[in-house]
Amino acid sequence: TRDVARFAASAPLVKLFSYYYSAIAFYVHDVIVMHVTVLIPYLLAMLALVGLDHRFNNYEAQPLSLFALLPLLLSLMTAVPALCMVLVERGPRRALSFLLGMAITASPV
């Protein structure tokens, strides 16, 4: 609409990113995360069927195996856009506090 065009022309780039994430990008990001979450089991099954799963996971309890890192990767995919928005708008100290609060409450999970 014209209101959005006027706002986009007058606002600085940082505020435009915040507006973009609070409007449509939030939903686009959630759709991408949900599709990746659904796609991962199929990709792991395909790796097992083809016989390439041993290259990514040797089925031993290791802290850096693919299966151990999947929840961390999905949590990071969920937390990074909000963390970047807080970092840009409020600074690194508030962003660190925000990240700590997200980790304590396990909100990206």
Coordinates of N, CA and C in Angstrom, one line a residue:
T1 N 0.8 -1.2 0.0 CA 0.0 0.0 0.0 C 0.9 1.2 0.0
R2 N 0.2 2.4 -0.1 CA 1.0 3.6 -0.2 C 1.6 3.9 1.2
D3 N 0.9 3.6 2.3 CA 1.5 3.8 3.6 C 2.8 3.1 3.8
V4 N 2.8 1.8 3.4 CA 4.1 1.0 3.5 C 5.2 1.6 2.6
A5 N 4.8 2.1 1.4 CA 5.8 2.7 0.5 C 6.4 4.0 1.1
R6 N 5.5 4.8 1.8 CA 6.0 6.0 2.4 C 6.9 5.7 3.6
F7 N 6.5 4.7 4.4 CA 7.3 4.3 5.5 C 8.6 3.8 5.1
A8 N 8.6 2.9 4.0 CA 9.9 2.4 3.5 C 10.8 3.4 3.0
A9 N 10.3 4.5 2.4 CA 11.1 5.5 1.9 C 11.7 6.4 3.0
S10 N 11.0 6.5 4.1 CA 11.5 7.4 5.1 C 12.2 6.8 6.3
A11 N 12.1 5.5 6.4 CA 12.7 4.8 7.6 C 14.1 4.4 7.2
P12 N 15.0 4.3 8.2 CA 16.4 3.8 8.0 C 16.3 2.3 7.8
L13 N 17.4 1.8 7.3 CA 17.5 0.3 6.9 C 17.3 -0.6 8.1
V14 N 17.8 -0.2 9.3 CA 17.6 -1.0 10.5 C 16.1 -1.2 10.8
K15 N 15.4 -0.1 10.8 CA 14.0 -0.1 11.1 C 13.2 -0.9 10.0
L16 N 13.7 -0.9 8.8 CA 13.0 -1.7 7.7 C 13.2 -3.1 8.0
F17 N 14.4 -3.6 8.4 CA 14.5 -5.0 8.8 C 13.6 -5.4 9.9
S18 N 13.5 -4.6 10.9 CA 12.6 -4.9 12.0 C 11.2 -4.9 11.5
Y19 N 10.8 -4.0 10.7 CA 9.4 -4.0 10.1 C 9.2 -5.3 9.3
Y20 N 10.2 -5.6 8.5 CA 10.0 -6.8 7.6 C 9.9 -8.1 8.4
Y21 N 10.7 -8.2 9.5 CA 10.6 -9.4 10.3 C 9.3 -9.5 11.1
S22 N 8.8 -8.3 11.5 CA 7.6 -8.3 12.3 C 6.4 -8.5 11.4
A23 N 6.5 -8.4 10.1 CA 5.4 -8.5 9.2 C 5.4 -9.8 8.6
I24 N 6.0 -10.0 7.4 CA 5.9 -11.2 6.6 C 7.0 -12.2 6.9
A25 N 8.2 -11.7 7.2 CA 9.3 -12.6 7.3 C 9.2 -13.5 8.5
F26 N 8.5 -13.1 9.5 CA 8.3 -14.0 10.6 C 7.6 -15.3 10.2
Y27 N 6.6 -15.1 9.4 CA 5.8 -16.3 8.9 C 6.6 -17.1 7.9
V28 N 7.3 -16.4 7.0 CA 8.2 -17.1 6.0 C 9.2 -17.9 6.8
H29 N 9.8 -17.4 7.8 CA 10.9 -18.1 8.6 C 10.3 -19.3 9.3
D30 N 9.1 -19.2 9.8 CA 8.4 -20.3 10.5 C 8.1 -21.4 9.5
V31 N 7.7 -21.1 8.3 CA 7.4 -22.1 7.3 C 8.6 -22.8 6.9
I32 N 9.7 -22.1 6.7 CA 11.0 -22.7 6.4 C 11.5 -23.7 7.5
V33 N 11.4 -23.2 8.7 CA 11.8 -24.1 9.8 C 10.9 -25.3 9.9
M34 N 9.6 -25.2 9.7 CA 8.7 -26.4 9.8 C 9.0 -27.3 8.6
H35 N 9.3 -26.8 7.5 CA 9.6 -27.7 6.3 C 10.9 -28.4 6.6
V36 N 11.9 -27.7 7.1 CA 13.2 -28.4 7.4 C 13.0 -29.5 8.5
T37 N 12.2 -29.2 9.5 CA 11.9 -30.1 10.5 C 11.3 -31.4 10.0
V38 N 10.4 -31.2 9.1 CA 9.7 -32.4 8.5 C 10.6 -33.1 7.5
L39 N 11.5 -32.4 6.8 CA 12.3 -32.9 5.8 C 13.5 -33.7 6.4
I40 N 14.0 -33.4 7.6 CA 15.1 -34.1 8.1 C 15.0 -35.6 8.3
P41 N 13.8 -36.1 8.9 CA 13.7 -37.5 9.0 C 13.7 -38.2 7.6
Y42 N 13.1 -37.6 6.6 CA 13.2 -38.2 5.3 C 14.6 -38.3 4.7
L43 N 15.3 -37.2 4.9 CA 16.7 -37.2 4.5 C 17.6 -38.2 5.2
L44 N 17.4 -38.4 6.5 CA 18.1 -39.4 7.3 C 17.7 -40.8 6.8
A45 N 16.4 -41.0 6.5 CA 16.0 -42.3 6.0 C 16.6 -42.6 4.7
M46 N 16.7 -41.6 3.8 CA 17.3 -41.8 2.5 C 18.8 -42.1 2.6
L47 N 19.5 -41.4 3.5 CA 20.9 -41.7 3.8 C 21.1 -43.2 4.2
A48 N 20.2 -43.6 5.1 CA 20.3 -45.0 5.5 C 20.0 -46.0 4.4
L49 N 19.0 -45.7 3.6 CA 18.7 -46.6 2.4 C 19.8 -46.7 1.4
V50 N 20.4 -45.6 1.2 CA 21.5 -45.5 0.2 C 22.8 -46.1 0.8
G51 N 22.9 -46.1 2.1 CA 24.1 -46.6 2.8 C 25.1 -45.5 3.1
L52 N 24.8 -44.3 3.1 CA 25.7 -43.2 3.3 C 25.6 -42.7 4.7
D53 N 24.8 -43.3 5.6 CA 24.6 -42.7 6.9 C 25.8 -42.9 7.8
H54 N 26.6 -43.9 7.5 CA 27.8 -44.1 8.3 C 28.8 -43.0 8.2
R55 N 28.7 -42.2 7.1 CA 29.6 -41.1 7.0 C 29.3 -39.9 7.9
F56 N 28.0 -39.8 8.2 CA 27.6 -38.7 9.1 C 27.4 -39.1 10.5
N57 N 27.1 -40.4 10.8 CA 26.9 -40.8 12.1 C 27.4 -42.3 12.2
N58 N 28.3 -42.5 13.2 CA 28.8 -43.9 13.4 C 28.1 -44.7 14.5
Y59 N 26.9 -44.2 14.9 CA 26.0 -44.9 15.8 C 26.6 -45.1 17.2
E60 N 27.6 -44.3 17.5 CA 28.1 -44.3 18.9 C 27.7 -43.0 19.6
A61 N 27.7 -43.0 20.9 CA 27.2 -41.8 21.6 C 28.4 -40.8 21.6
Q62 N 28.3 -39.9 20.7 CA 29.3 -38.8 20.6 C 28.6 -37.5 20.7
P63 N 29.2 -36.5 21.3 CA 28.5 -35.2 21.5 C 28.4 -34.4 20.2
L64 N 29.3 -34.7 19.2 CA 29.2 -34.0 18.0 C 28.7 -34.8 16.8
S65 N 27.9 -35.8 17.1 CA 27.3 -36.6 16.0 C 26.1 -35.8 15.4
L66 N 25.7 -36.2 14.2 CA 24.6 -35.5 13.5 C 23.3 -35.5 14.3
F67 N 23.0 -36.7 14.9 CA 21.8 -36.8 15.6 C 21.8 -35.9 16.9
A68 N 22.9 -35.8 17.5 CA 23.0 -34.9 18.7 C 22.9 -33.5 18.4
L69 N 23.4 -33.1 17.2 CA 23.4 -31.7 16.8 C 22.1 -31.2 16.2
L70 N 21.2 -32.1 15.8 CA 19.9 -31.6 15.2 C 19.1 -30.7 16.0
P71 N 18.8 -31.0 17.3 CA 18.0 -30.1 18.1 C 18.7 -28.7 18.2
L72 N 20.0 -28.7 18.4 CA 20.7 -27.5 18.5 C 20.6 -26.7 17.2
L73 N 20.7 -27.3 16.0 CA 20.6 -26.6 14.8 C 19.2 -26.0 14.6
L74 N 18.2 -26.8 14.9 CA 16.8 -26.3 14.8 C 16.5 -25.1 15.7
S75 N 17.1 -25.2 16.9 CA 16.9 -24.1 17.9 C 17.6 -22.9 17.4
L76 N 18.8 -23.0 16.8 CA 19.5 -21.8 16.3 C 18.7 -21.2 15.1
M77 N 18.2 -22.1 14.2 CA 17.4 -21.6 13.1 C 16.2 -20.7 13.6
T78 N 15.6 -21.1 14.7 CA 14.5 -20.4 15.2 C 14.9 -19.1 16.0
A79 N 16.0 -19.2 16.6 CA 16.4 -18.0 17.5 C 17.2 -16.9 16.8
V80 N 17.9 -17.2 15.7 CA 18.8 -16.3 15.1 C 18.1 -15.0 14.6
P81 N 16.9 -15.1 13.9 CA 16.3 -13.8 13.4 C 15.9 -12.9 14.5
A82 N 15.3 -13.5 15.6 CA 14.9 -12.6 16.7 C 16.1 -12.0 17.4
L83 N 17.1 -12.8 17.6 CA 18.4 -12.4 18.2 C 19.0 -11.2 17.4
C84 N 19.0 -11.4 16.1 CA 19.6 -10.3 15.2 C 18.7 -9.0 15.3
M85 N 17.4 -9.1 15.4 CA 16.6 -8.0 15.6 C 16.9 -7.2 16.9
V86 N 17.0 -8.0 18.0 CA 17.3 -7.4 19.3 C 18.7 -6.8 19.2
L87 N 19.7 -7.4 18.6 CA 21.0 -6.9 18.5 C 21.1 -5.6 17.8
V88 N 20.4 -5.5 16.7 CA 20.4 -4.3 15.9 C 19.7 -3.1 16.6
E89 N 18.5 -3.5 17.2 CA 17.7 -2.4 17.8 C 18.2 -2.0 19.2
R90 N 18.7 -2.9 20.0 CA 19.0 -2.6 21.4 C 20.4 -2.7 21.8
G91 N 21.2 -3.3 20.9 CA 22.7 -3.4 21.2 C 23.1 -4.8 21.7
P92 N 24.4 -5.0 21.8 CA 24.9 -6.3 22.1 C 24.6 -6.8 23.6
R93 N 24.6 -5.8 24.5 CA 24.3 -6.2 25.9 C 22.9 -6.7 26.0
R94 N 21.9 -6.1 25.5 CA 20.5 -6.5 25.5 C 20.4 -7.8 24.7
A95 N 21.1 -8.0 23.6 CA 21.0 -9.2 22.8 C 21.5 -10.4 23.6
L96 N 22.6 -10.2 24.4 CA 23.2 -11.3 25.2 C 22.2 -11.6 26.3
S97 N 21.5 -10.6 26.9 CA 20.5 -10.9 27.9 C 19.3 -11.7 27.3
F98 N 18.9 -11.2 26.1 CA 17.8 -11.9 25.4 C 18.2 -13.4 25.1
L99 N 19.4 -13.6 24.6 CA 19.9 -15.0 24.3 C 19.9 -15.8 25.6
L100 N 20.4 -15.3 26.7 CA 20.4 -16.0 27.9 C 19.0 -16.3 28.4
G101 N 18.1 -15.4 28.2 CA 16.7 -15.7 28.6 C 16.1 -16.7 27.7
M102 N 16.4 -16.7 26.4 CA 15.9 -17.8 25.5 C 16.5 -19.2 25.9
A103 N 17.7 -19.2 26.3 CA 18.4 -20.4 26.7 C 17.8 -21.0 28.0
I104 N 17.6 -20.1 28.9 CA 17.0 -20.5 30.2 C 15.6 -21.1 30.1
T105 N 14.8 -20.4 29.3 CA 13.4 -20.8 29.1 C 13.2 -21.9 28.0
A106 N 14.3 -22.2 27.3 CA 14.2 -23.1 26.2 C 13.1 -22.7 25.2
S107 N 13.0 -21.4 24.9 CA 11.9 -20.9 24.1 C 12.1 -21.3 22.6
P108 N 13.3 -21.4 22.0 CA 13.3 -21.8 20.6 C 13.0 -23.2 20.4
V109 N 13.0 -24.0 21.4 CA 12.7 -25.4 21.2 C 11.2 -25.6 21.2

